[in-house]
Short mmCIF file of C-alpha atoms in Angstrom, two decimals:
data_model
loop_
_atom_site.label_atom_id
_atom_site.label_comp_id
_atom_site.label_asym_id
_atom_site.label_seq_id
_atom_site.Cartn_x
_atom_site.Cartn_y
_atom_site.Cartn_z
CA MET Q 1 21.00 -0.33 -1.41
CA SER Q 2 18.28 -3.08 -0.07
CA ARG Q 3 15.91 -0.44 0.70
CA THR Q 4 13.99 0.60 -2.23
CA GLN Q 5 10.66 -0.44 -3.36
CA LEU Q 6 8.64 2.64 -4.31
CA GLY Q 7 6.15 1.85 -1.70
CA GLU Q 8 4.62 0.83 1.29
CA ARG Q 9 7.70 -1.18 2.46
CA THR Q 10 11.03 0.47 1.88
CA SER Q 11 13.01 3.86 1.76
CA PRO Q 12 13.72 6.09 0.90
CA ALA Q 13 11.10 5.98 -1.90
CA SER Q 14 8.46 4.83 0.03
CA ARG Q 15 8.08 8.46 1.00
CA ILE Q 16 6.18 8.96 -2.48
CA GLY Q 17 3.16 7.45 -1.20
CA SER Q 18 1.04 5.62 -3.19
CA TRP Q 19 2.60 5.03 -6.10
CA ASP Q 20 0.62 3.94 -9.39
CA LEU Q 21 2.20 2.67 -12.19
CA TRP Q 22 -0.49 4.60 -14.50
CA SER Q 23 -0.71 7.85 -12.63
CA THR Q 24 2.52 8.51 -12.13
CA PRO Q 25 4.02 11.73 -13.91
CA ARG Q 26 5.24 11.47 -17.72
CA ALA Q 27 8.65 12.28 -16.57
CA MET Q 28 8.71 9.54 -13.99
CA LEU Q 29 7.44 6.68 -16.03
CA THR Q 30 9.28 7.99 -18.93
CA TYR Q 31 13.00 7.77 -16.47
CA VAL Q 32 11.79 4.53 -14.48
CA LEU Q 33 10.76 1.99 -18.04
CA LEU Q 34 14.48 4.14 -18.91
CA VAL Q 35 16.51 2.79 -16.04
CA GLU Q 36 15.19 -0.99 -16.43
CA SER Q 37 15.92 -1.02 -20.08
CA LEU Q 38 18.99 -0.17 -19.54
CA VAL Q 39 19.34 -2.52 -17.16
CA ALA Q 40 17.97 -5.14 -18.45
CA ILE Q 41 19.89 -4.76 -21.84
CA SER Q 42 22.95 -4.33 -19.60
CA ALA Q 43 22.39 -7.25 -17.76
CA GLY Q 44 21.24 -9.45 -20.81
CA SER Q 45 25.07 -8.36 -23.06
CA LEU Q 46 26.70 -8.73 -19.58
CA ALA Q 47 25.47 -12.65 -19.00
CA PHE Q 48 26.05 -13.50 -22.87
CA LEU Q 49 29.37 -11.78 -23.47
CA SER Q 50 30.87 -13.35 -19.11
CA ARG Q 51 32.81 -16.60 -19.34
CA PRO Q 52 32.33 -18.04 -15.15
CA ASP Q 53 33.80 -20.98 -14.84
CA GLY Q 54 32.98 -23.45 -12.15
CA SER Q 55 34.69 -21.26 -9.23
CA ASP Q 56 32.26 -18.66 -9.82
CA PHE Q 57 29.05 -20.80 -10.21
CA GLY Q 58 30.15 -22.41 -6.54
CA ARG Q 59 30.45 -18.44 -5.28
CA LEU Q 60 27.03 -17.84 -6.76
CA ALA Q 61 25.53 -20.70 -5.45
CA LEU Q 62 27.09 -20.09 -2.26
CA LEU Q 63 25.54 -16.68 -2.15
CA ILE Q 64 22.56 -17.64 -2.92
CA GLY Q 65 22.65 -20.37 -0.44
CA LEU Q 66 23.54 -18.08 2.56
CA ALA Q 67 20.48 -15.48 1.71
CA LEU Q 68 18.00 -18.07 1.63
CA VAL Q 69 19.22 -19.79 4.73
CA PHE Q 70 19.60 -16.06 6.40
CA GLU Q 71 16.20 -15.35 4.88
CA GLU Q 72 14.73 -18.17 6.48
CA ILE Q 73 16.16 -17.91 9.92
CA SER Q 74 15.18 -14.82 10.22
CA ALA Q 75 11.86 -14.78 8.68
CA ARG Q 76 9.70 -13.63 11.75
CA VAL Q 77 11.76 -11.05 12.67
CA ALA Q 78 12.28 -9.28 9.04
CA ARG Q 79 8.38 -9.86 9.03
CA LEU Q 80 7.68 -7.63 12.17
CA ARG Q 81 10.49 -5.09 11.13
CA SER Q 82 8.44 -4.70 8.42
CA ARG Q 83 5.41 -4.47 9.57
CA LEU Q 84 6.46 -1.73 11.85
CA ALA Q 85 8.09 0.49 9.28
CA VAL Q 86 5.77 3.58 8.70
CA TYR Q 87 7.95 4.44 6.18
CA SER Q 88 11.22 2.85 5.86
CA HIS Q 89 12.60 -0.38 5.90
CA VAL Q 90 16.14 -1.30 5.40
CA ASP Q 91 16.46 -5.11 4.73
CA MET Q 92 20.08 -6.52 4.52
CA THR Q 93 19.78 -8.28 0.95
CA SER Q 94 23.12 -6.10 0.62
CA VAL Q 95 24.89 -7.93 2.09
CA TRP Q 96 24.58 -10.60 -0.35
CA THR Q 97 24.34 -8.24 -3.56
CA PHE Q 98 27.57 -6.22 -2.40
CA ALA Q 99 29.48 -9.70 -1.99
CA ALA Q 100 28.31 -10.72 -5.51
CA ALA Q 101 30.01 -7.00 -6.68
CA VAL Q 102 32.76 -8.38 -5.04
CA VAL Q 103 33.67 -11.43 -5.91
CA LEU Q 104 31.51 -13.11 -8.68
CA PRO Q 105 31.84 -12.28 -12.50
CA ILE Q 106 29.61 -9.03 -13.83
CA GLY Q 107 27.66 -11.41 -15.70
CA LEU Q 108 25.97 -13.77 -12.76
CA ILE Q 109 25.50 -10.38 -10.56
CA ALA Q 110 22.58 -9.31 -11.72
CA PRO Q 111 21.04 -12.90 -11.63
CA LEU Q 112 22.08 -13.09 -7.90
CA CYS Q 113 20.43 -9.81 -7.15
CA THR Q 114 17.31 -11.15 -9.39
CA LEU Q 115 17.01 -14.35 -7.76
CA ILE Q 116 17.57 -12.32 -3.88
CA LEU Q 117 15.20 -10.17 -4.43
CA ALA Q 118 12.67 -12.13 -5.90
CA ASN Q 119 12.76 -14.19 -3.12
CA SER Q 120 12.37 -11.75 -0.75
CA TRP Q 121 8.95 -10.85 -2.50
CA LEU Q 122 7.03 -14.13 -2.41
CA ARG Q 123 8.53 -14.10 1.14
CA TYR Q 124 7.25 -10.74 2.28
CA GLY Q 125 6.40 -8.55 -1.19
CA ARG Q 126 2.89 -9.94 -1.81
CA GLN Q 127 1.52 -10.30 1.96
CA SER Q 128 1.91 -6.82 2.48
CA GLY Q 129 0.69 -5.89 -0.98
CA ILE Q 130 3.78 -3.78 -2.34
CA ARG Q 131 2.79 -4.22 -6.28
CA PRO Q 132 5.49 -6.60 -8.21
CA TYR Q 133 6.45 -3.65 -10.72
CA ARG Q 134 7.97 -1.75 -7.18
CA HIS Q 135 9.89 -5.00 -6.41
CA VAL Q 136 11.25 -4.62 -10.58
CA PHE Q 137 12.15 -1.40 -9.65
CA ASN Q 138 13.87 -2.16 -6.13
CA ALA Q 139 16.03 -4.76 -8.26
CA VAL Q 140 16.67 -2.18 -11.46
CA GLY Q 141 18.36 0.18 -8.20
CA VAL Q 142 20.02 -2.50 -6.82
CA ILE Q 143 21.91 -4.34 -9.67
CA CYS Q 144 22.99 -0.61 -10.52
CA ALA Q 145 24.46 -0.12 -7.26
CA CYS Q 146 26.21 -3.60 -8.03
CA TYR Q 147 27.52 -2.36 -11.29
CA ALA Q 148 29.03 1.10 -9.89
CA ALA Q 149 30.61 -0.66 -7.29
CA ARG Q 150 31.86 -3.59 -9.97
CA ALA Q 151 33.78 -0.61 -11.78
CA THR Q 152 35.45 0.48 -8.49
CA MET Q 153 37.11 -3.02 -8.25
CA ALA Q 154 37.61 -2.82 -12.38
CA GLY Q 155 39.70 0.13 -11.34
CA PHE Q 156 41.53 -1.55 -9.08
CA ALA Q 157 41.92 -4.49 -10.38
CA THR Q 158 45.11 -3.48 -12.45
CA LEU Q 159 46.45 -3.17 -9.45
CA ALA Q 160 45.99 -6.47 -8.06
CA GLY Q 161 45.89 -8.66 -11.54
CA ARG Q 162 42.53 -9.92 -11.13
CA VAL Q 163 39.25 -8.83 -9.31
CA THR Q 164 38.29 -11.70 -7.19
CA GLU Q 165 41.79 -11.62 -5.97
CA LEU Q 166 41.02 -8.01 -4.62
CA PRO Q 167 39.94 -9.39 -1.45
CA GLY Q 168 42.54 -10.63 -0.61
CA SER Q 169 45.33 -7.69 -1.19
CA VAL Q 170 45.54 -4.29 1.19
CA VAL Q 171 44.34 -2.42 -2.36
CA GLY Q 172 41.66 -4.46 -2.08
CA VAL Q 173 40.30 -3.06 1.36
CA LEU Q 174 40.35 0.42 -0.62
CA ALA Q 175 38.55 -1.03 -3.48
CA ILE Q 176 35.80 -2.62 -1.19
CA GLY Q 177 35.76 0.63 0.77
CA CYS Q 178 35.46 2.56 -2.73
CA GLY Q 179 33.10 0.27 -3.97
CA LEU Q 180 30.74 0.35 -0.89
CA LEU Q 181 30.33 4.11 -0.94
CA LEU Q 182 29.77 3.63 -4.79
CA TYR Q 183 27.23 1.43 -4.59
CA MET Q 184 25.09 3.82 -1.81
CA LEU Q 185 25.95 6.77 -4.13
CA ALA Q 186 24.24 4.67 -7.24
CA ASN Q 187 21.65 3.50 -5.70
CA ALA Q 188 20.82 7.08 -4.07
CA ALA Q 189 21.02 8.70 -7.09
CA VAL Q 190 18.58 5.92 -8.99
CA LEU Q 191 15.67 6.23 -6.16
CA TYR Q 192 16.36 10.09 -5.42
CA THR Q 193 15.73 10.85 -9.16
CA ALA Q 194 13.04 9.19 -9.20
CA ILE Q 195 11.71 10.85 -5.73
CA TYR Q 196 12.47 14.09 -7.63
CA LEU Q 197 10.23 13.43 -10.70
CA ALA Q 198 7.36 12.16 -9.00
CA VAL Q 199 6.73 14.56 -6.38
CA ARG Q 200 9.20 17.22 -6.07
CA PRO Q 201 9.72 17.55 -3.30
CA GLU Q 202 11.13 21.42 -1.66
CA SER Q 203 13.62 19.97 0.38
CA PHE Q 204 15.11 16.09 0.31
CA ARG Q 205 15.04 16.65 3.71
CA SER Q 206 11.69 14.44 3.90
CA VAL Q 207 12.67 12.00 2.01
CA LEU Q 208 16.29 11.18 3.50
CA ASN Q 209 16.76 8.07 5.56
CA SER Q 210 17.19 8.76 9.02
CA TRP Q 211 20.64 8.09 10.39
CA GLN Q 212 19.93 4.90 11.96
CA ASP Q 213 18.69 3.45 8.62
CA ALA Q 214 22.23 5.06 7.05
CA SER Q 215 23.87 3.17 9.30
CA LEU Q 216 22.64 -0.01 9.48
CA GLU Q 217 23.04 -0.05 5.90
CA VAL Q 218 26.39 0.74 5.89
CA ALA Q 219 26.54 -2.20 8.68
CA THR Q 220 25.25 -4.54 6.36
CA LEU Q 221 27.20 -3.54 3.11
CA CYS Q 222 30.56 -4.18 5.55
CA LEU Q 223 29.11 -7.60 6.23
CA GLY Q 224 29.08 -7.59 2.56
CA GLY Q 225 32.60 -6.77 2.36
CA LEU Q 226 33.64 -9.40 4.70
CA THR Q 227 31.22 -11.97 3.03
CA ALA Q 228 33.09 -11.62 -0.03
CA LEU Q 229 36.88 -11.81 1.79
CA ALA Q 230 35.56 -15.40 3.63
CA VAL Q 231 33.97 -16.66 0.35
CA VAL Q 232 37.26 -16.03 -1.69
CA GLN Q 233 40.06 -17.18 1.00
CA GLN Q 234 37.46 -19.95 3.29
CA PRO Q 235 34.06 -20.33 1.80
CA LEU Q 236 33.19 -22.06 4.44
CA LEU Q 237 33.62 -19.17 7.19
CA ALA Q 238 30.92 -17.26 5.10
CA LEU Q 239 28.32 -18.90 7.32
CA LEU Q 240 29.74 -17.29 10.58
CA VAL Q 241 28.46 -13.78 8.76
CA VAL Q 242 24.86 -15.27 9.18
CA PRO Q 243 24.78 -15.22 13.34
CA PRO Q 244 25.75 -11.53 13.60
CA MET Q 245 23.70 -11.06 10.65
CA PHE Q 246 20.71 -12.39 13.10
CA VAL Q 247 21.72 -10.32 16.27
CA LEU Q 248 21.95 -7.05 14.26
CA GLN Q 249 18.55 -7.94 13.06
CA ARG Q 250 16.71 -8.39 16.39
CA SER Q 251 18.59 -5.27 17.85
CA VAL Q 252 17.32 -3.11 14.94
CA LEU Q 253 13.82 -4.91 15.87
CA THR Q 254 14.27 -4.29 19.54
CA LYS Q 255 14.88 -0.71 18.56
CA GLN Q 256 11.64 -0.28 16.13
CA LEU Q 257 9.51 -1.80 19.33
CA GLU Q 258 10.83 0.83 21.55
CA VAL Q 259 9.83 3.63 18.89
CA ALA Q 260 6.51 1.96 18.64
CA ALA Q 261 5.75 2.02 22.39
CA THR Q 262 7.01 5.15 23.03
CA THR Q 263 5.63 7.43 19.64
CA ASP Q 264 2.19 8.68 18.06
CA ALA Q 265 2.47 6.38 15.45
CA LYS Q 266 0.53 9.49 13.40
CA THR Q 267 2.41 12.44 14.18
CA GLY Q 268 5.81 10.24 15.19
CA LEU Q 269 5.85 12.86 18.35
CA LEU Q 270 5.94 11.29 21.59
CA ASN Q 271 2.46 9.55 23.08
CA ALA Q 272 0.63 11.10 25.45
CA ALA Q 273 1.92 8.32 28.57
CA THR Q 274 5.78 8.63 27.61
CA TRP Q 275 5.73 12.77 27.37
CA HIS Q 276 4.08 12.40 30.72
CA HIS Q 277 7.15 10.46 32.06
CA VAL Q 278 9.42 12.76 30.40
CA ALA Q 279 7.81 16.01 31.64
CA GLY Q 280 8.16 14.76 35.59
CA ARG Q 281 11.90 13.81 34.52
CA GLU Q 282 12.19 17.53 33.19
CA LEU Q 283 10.62 19.08 35.80
CA SER Q 284 12.46 17.14 38.65
CA ARG Q 285 15.89 18.54 36.98
CA ALA Q 286 13.93 22.23 36.63
CA GLU Q 287 13.87 21.80 40.99
CA ARG Q 288 17.03 20.01 41.38
CA GLU Q 289 18.94 23.12 39.14
CA GLN Q 290 16.58 25.63 40.34
CA GLN Q 291 15.85 26.65 37.03
CA GLY Q 292 12.06 27.39 35.50
CA ALA Q 293 9.79 25.58 32.83
CA ALA Q 294 6.81 26.09 31.30
CA LEU Q 295 4.45 23.71 30.29
CA LEU Q 296 2.19 24.27 26.65
CA ILE Q 297 -1.20 22.79 25.55
CA ILE Q 298 -1.84 23.33 21.65
CA ASP Q 299 -5.28 22.78 20.75
CA MET Q 300 -6.38 23.66 17.05
CA ASP Q 301 -9.00 25.50 16.39
CA ASN Q 302 -12.11 23.63 14.61
CA PHE Q 303 -10.53 20.29 13.99
CA LYS Q 304 -13.94 19.00 14.30
CA ARG Q 305 -15.30 21.34 11.37
CA ILE Q 306 -11.70 20.55 8.61
CA ASN Q 307 -12.74 16.43 9.44
CA ASP Q 308 -16.28 17.33 8.58
CA ASN Q 309 -15.80 19.26 5.33
CA TYR Q 310 -12.19 17.66 3.60
CA GLY Q 311 -12.24 13.97 5.53
CA HIS Q 312 -10.46 12.67 8.13
CA LEU Q 313 -7.05 11.82 5.86
CA ILE Q 314 -6.66 15.58 5.64
CA GLY Q 315 -7.03 15.88 8.82
CA ASP Q 316 -4.09 13.39 9.97
CA ASP Q 317 -2.30 15.23 7.63
CA VAL Q 318 -3.34 18.57 9.33
CA LEU Q 319 -1.87 16.86 12.39
CA LYS Q 320 1.39 15.86 10.89
CA ALA Q 321 1.93 19.05 9.63
CA VAL Q 322 1.46 20.92 12.95
CA ALA Q 323 3.01 18.06 14.72
CA GLY Q 324 6.23 18.94 11.90
CA CYS Q 325 5.64 23.16 12.96
CA LEU Q 326 6.17 22.60 16.85
CA ALA Q 327 9.54 20.30 16.37
CA GLU Q 328 11.14 22.72 14.12
CA GLU Q 329 9.73 26.03 16.45
CA MET Q 330 10.72 24.57 19.77
CA ARG Q 331 14.43 23.63 20.54
CA GLY Q 332 15.52 20.37 20.49
CA TYR Q 333 15.43 19.06 23.65
CA ASP Q 334 12.16 20.64 24.50
CA SER Q 335 9.82 17.41 24.91
CA ILE Q 336 6.66 17.53 22.49
CA GLY Q 337 3.94 14.85 22.40
CA ARG Q 338 0.57 14.55 21.23
CA PHE Q 339 -1.89 14.76 24.22
CA GLY Q 340 -5.39 13.16 22.08
CA GLY Q 341 -7.21 14.20 19.68
CA GLU Q 342 -5.99 17.62 18.00
CA GLU Q 343 -4.44 18.43 21.23
CA PHE Q 344 -0.77 18.51 21.55
CA VAL Q 345 1.45 19.28 24.86
CA ALA Q 346 5.12 20.19 25.39
CA VAL Q 347 7.49 21.03 28.32
CA LEU Q 348 9.55 23.87 27.53
CA ALA Q 349 13.12 23.91 29.99
CA ASP Q 350 14.71 26.76 31.61
CA VAL Q 351 12.34 29.32 30.39
CA ASP Q 352 10.53 32.05 32.27
CA GLU Q 353 7.52 33.22 31.43
CA LEU Q 354 8.11 35.85 28.86
CA ALA Q 355 10.32 33.22 27.19
CA ALA Q 356 7.68 31.00 27.46
CA LEU Q 357 4.91 33.38 26.50
CA THR Q 358 7.42 34.11 22.87
CA ILE Q 359 7.71 31.10 21.86
CA SER Q 360 4.35 30.22 22.15
CA GLU Q 361 2.99 33.31 20.04
CA ARG Q 362 6.00 32.04 17.52
CA ILE Q 363 3.96 29.02 17.21
CA ARG Q 364 0.55 30.32 17.12
CA GLN Q 365 1.64 32.17 13.98
CA ARG Q 366 3.50 29.42 12.53
CA ILE Q 367 0.60 27.22 12.37
CA GLY Q 368 -1.10 30.01 11.16
CA GLN Q 369 0.76 30.17 8.27
CA LEU Q 370 1.06 26.17 7.00
CA GLU Q 371 -0.82 24.84 4.15
CA VAL Q 372 -1.59 21.32 4.15
CA PRO Q 373 -1.76 20.35 0.21
CA SER Q 374 -4.95 18.61 -1.09
CA ARG Q 375 -5.51 14.88 -1.75
CA ASP Q 376 -7.89 15.68 -4.75
CA GLU Q 377 -5.97 16.46 -7.72
CA GLY Q 378 -6.94 20.08 -8.93
CA MET Q 379 -8.50 21.88 -5.03
CA PRO Q 380 -6.33 23.96 -3.22
CA SER Q 381 -4.34 23.63 -0.35
CA LEU Q 382 -5.52 23.96 3.02
CA ARG Q 383 -5.08 27.44 4.68
CA GLY Q 384 -6.17 29.48 7.44
CA LEU Q 385 -5.48 26.91 9.98
CA SER Q 386 -4.89 28.36 13.66
CA ALA Q 387 -4.75 27.09 17.27
CA SER Q 388 -5.29 27.97 20.89
CA ILE Q 389 -2.31 27.54 23.31
CA GLY Q 390 -2.20 27.29 26.90
CA VAL Q 391 0.67 28.18 28.67
CA ALA Q 392 1.45 27.59 32.86
CA CYS Q 393 4.75 28.14 34.32
CA TYR Q 394 7.24 26.30 36.98
CA PRO Q 395 7.41 27.07 39.84
CA GLU Q 396 4.31 29.92 39.27
CA HIS Q 397 1.43 27.76 38.53
CA GLY Q 398 2.54 24.10 39.83
CA LEU Q 399 5.07 22.05 40.88
CA GLU Q 400 3.96 18.40 39.18
CA VAL Q 401 2.80 17.46 36.02
CA GLU Q 402 -0.64 17.30 36.36
CA THR Q 403 -0.81 20.43 38.57
CA LEU Q 404 0.56 22.08 34.95
CA LEU Q 405 -1.82 20.21 32.74
CA HIS Q 406 -4.59 21.90 35.17
CA ALA Q 407 -3.50 25.19 35.42
CA ALA Q 408 -2.46 25.54 31.08
CA ASP Q 409 -5.90 23.62 30.56
CA SER Q 410 -7.95 26.29 32.60
CA ALA Q 411 -5.56 28.60 30.38
CA LEU Q 412 -6.12 27.14 27.31
CA TYR Q 413 -10.22 27.24 27.67
CA THR Q 414 -9.44 31.26 28.35
CA ALA Q 415 -8.22 31.33 25.12
CA LYS Q 416 -10.95 29.80 24.00
CA ARG Q 417 -13.53 31.56 25.39
CA ALA Q 418 -11.65 34.52 24.23
CA GLY Q 419 -11.97 33.77 20.46
CA ARG Q 420 -9.76 31.25 19.88
CA ASN Q 421 -6.19 31.51 17.65
CA ARG Q 422 -4.52 33.39 21.07
CA VAL Q 423 -1.85 32.31 23.80
CA GLU Q 424 -3.03 32.67 27.37
CA VAL Q 425 -0.61 32.53 30.36
CA SER Q 426 -2.34 30.70 33.35
CA THR Q 427 -3.29 33.12 36.55
CA ALA Q 428 -3.72 30.80 39.05
CA ASN Q 429 -1.43 30.03 41.93
CA LEU Q 430 -1.63 26.04 42.51
CA SER Q 431 1.71 25.61 43.26
CA ARG Q 432 0.93 25.23 47.40
#
């Protein structure tokens, strides 16, 4: 899959963070060098043993040409997508690399992947500051994926006579489908092994692609299969793959822009303006269906002390950890946002005062159990976090978002004055 730099640009390996070649764990460095060596030896041997003919070189030139054309016409969109990506960025080069795995002799696969990904680095990698060795491992992962897909094609080749005839047969459709699956699995295996050796995550849920990224990757691979079919049956028709790729790229950019406009970049929660709008809609629904609701303001205690003693980067890590805690402890249909600084807000749908108080207490206790790893090696994790929570209920304490915010804010200050690390429910009657 074309998304694999061990760094800032692509996913999922980008979530390793600031991976440095010389400070990386020895096990991971050994793994990376071993995989790269094996792939280099395999690629060189296969290139030497392969005997491509003129039509093979023609298909190679066609795929490389299409890749370069698409890079040129989509450069601005791709650059914007790369800048907007926080953790992951799925590019679309797998259209060409997967097509190569289907129709090219195995000895030409590695050269095509190398040329296309080298061009990608020249166009985007240098400007983004991604180090070259991360692109090298990216290319290795893609080549491994292509070889896995190619092995699948070889398995079906006995049923269709020649590998390059597979796209034109029913058996070829099955072969391409299986090859697509093996392509994704092989690339994921290469990357997730590196992630495990680098950071030893408790769970891979934090590094897995979102379903949007996964669906985009599947879509690009499907286009790669169609491209392979066109290259074999009617090469000029392969040009028709470029427009839908461009439209798909723009639609993904639109989604990224929408997320950027509505999401707090630091925590991944709704930003203040978007949350206010969503909260208003939730209260309108509660009024229409004659249900209760609650508004919470969660404020971290002594947050300035954390920034002063541990640094603002650790402070950002704390905010992210708390945001994750809120998302886990609340229901999927509750609306959570970052209100500003160290304050978070939430609207709980269809709850009464007792339920809101129970949820708030659970959140407060969970925040107290958080451990935020230190960024300095050998330093202990940050513990002992606490938060004060103010609760206001609809309709008892207000009918509008602003009214409920005022009531919850008053309850929050009551909690602060009472010693912090506690939950207070508003006692005001501001509904009229």
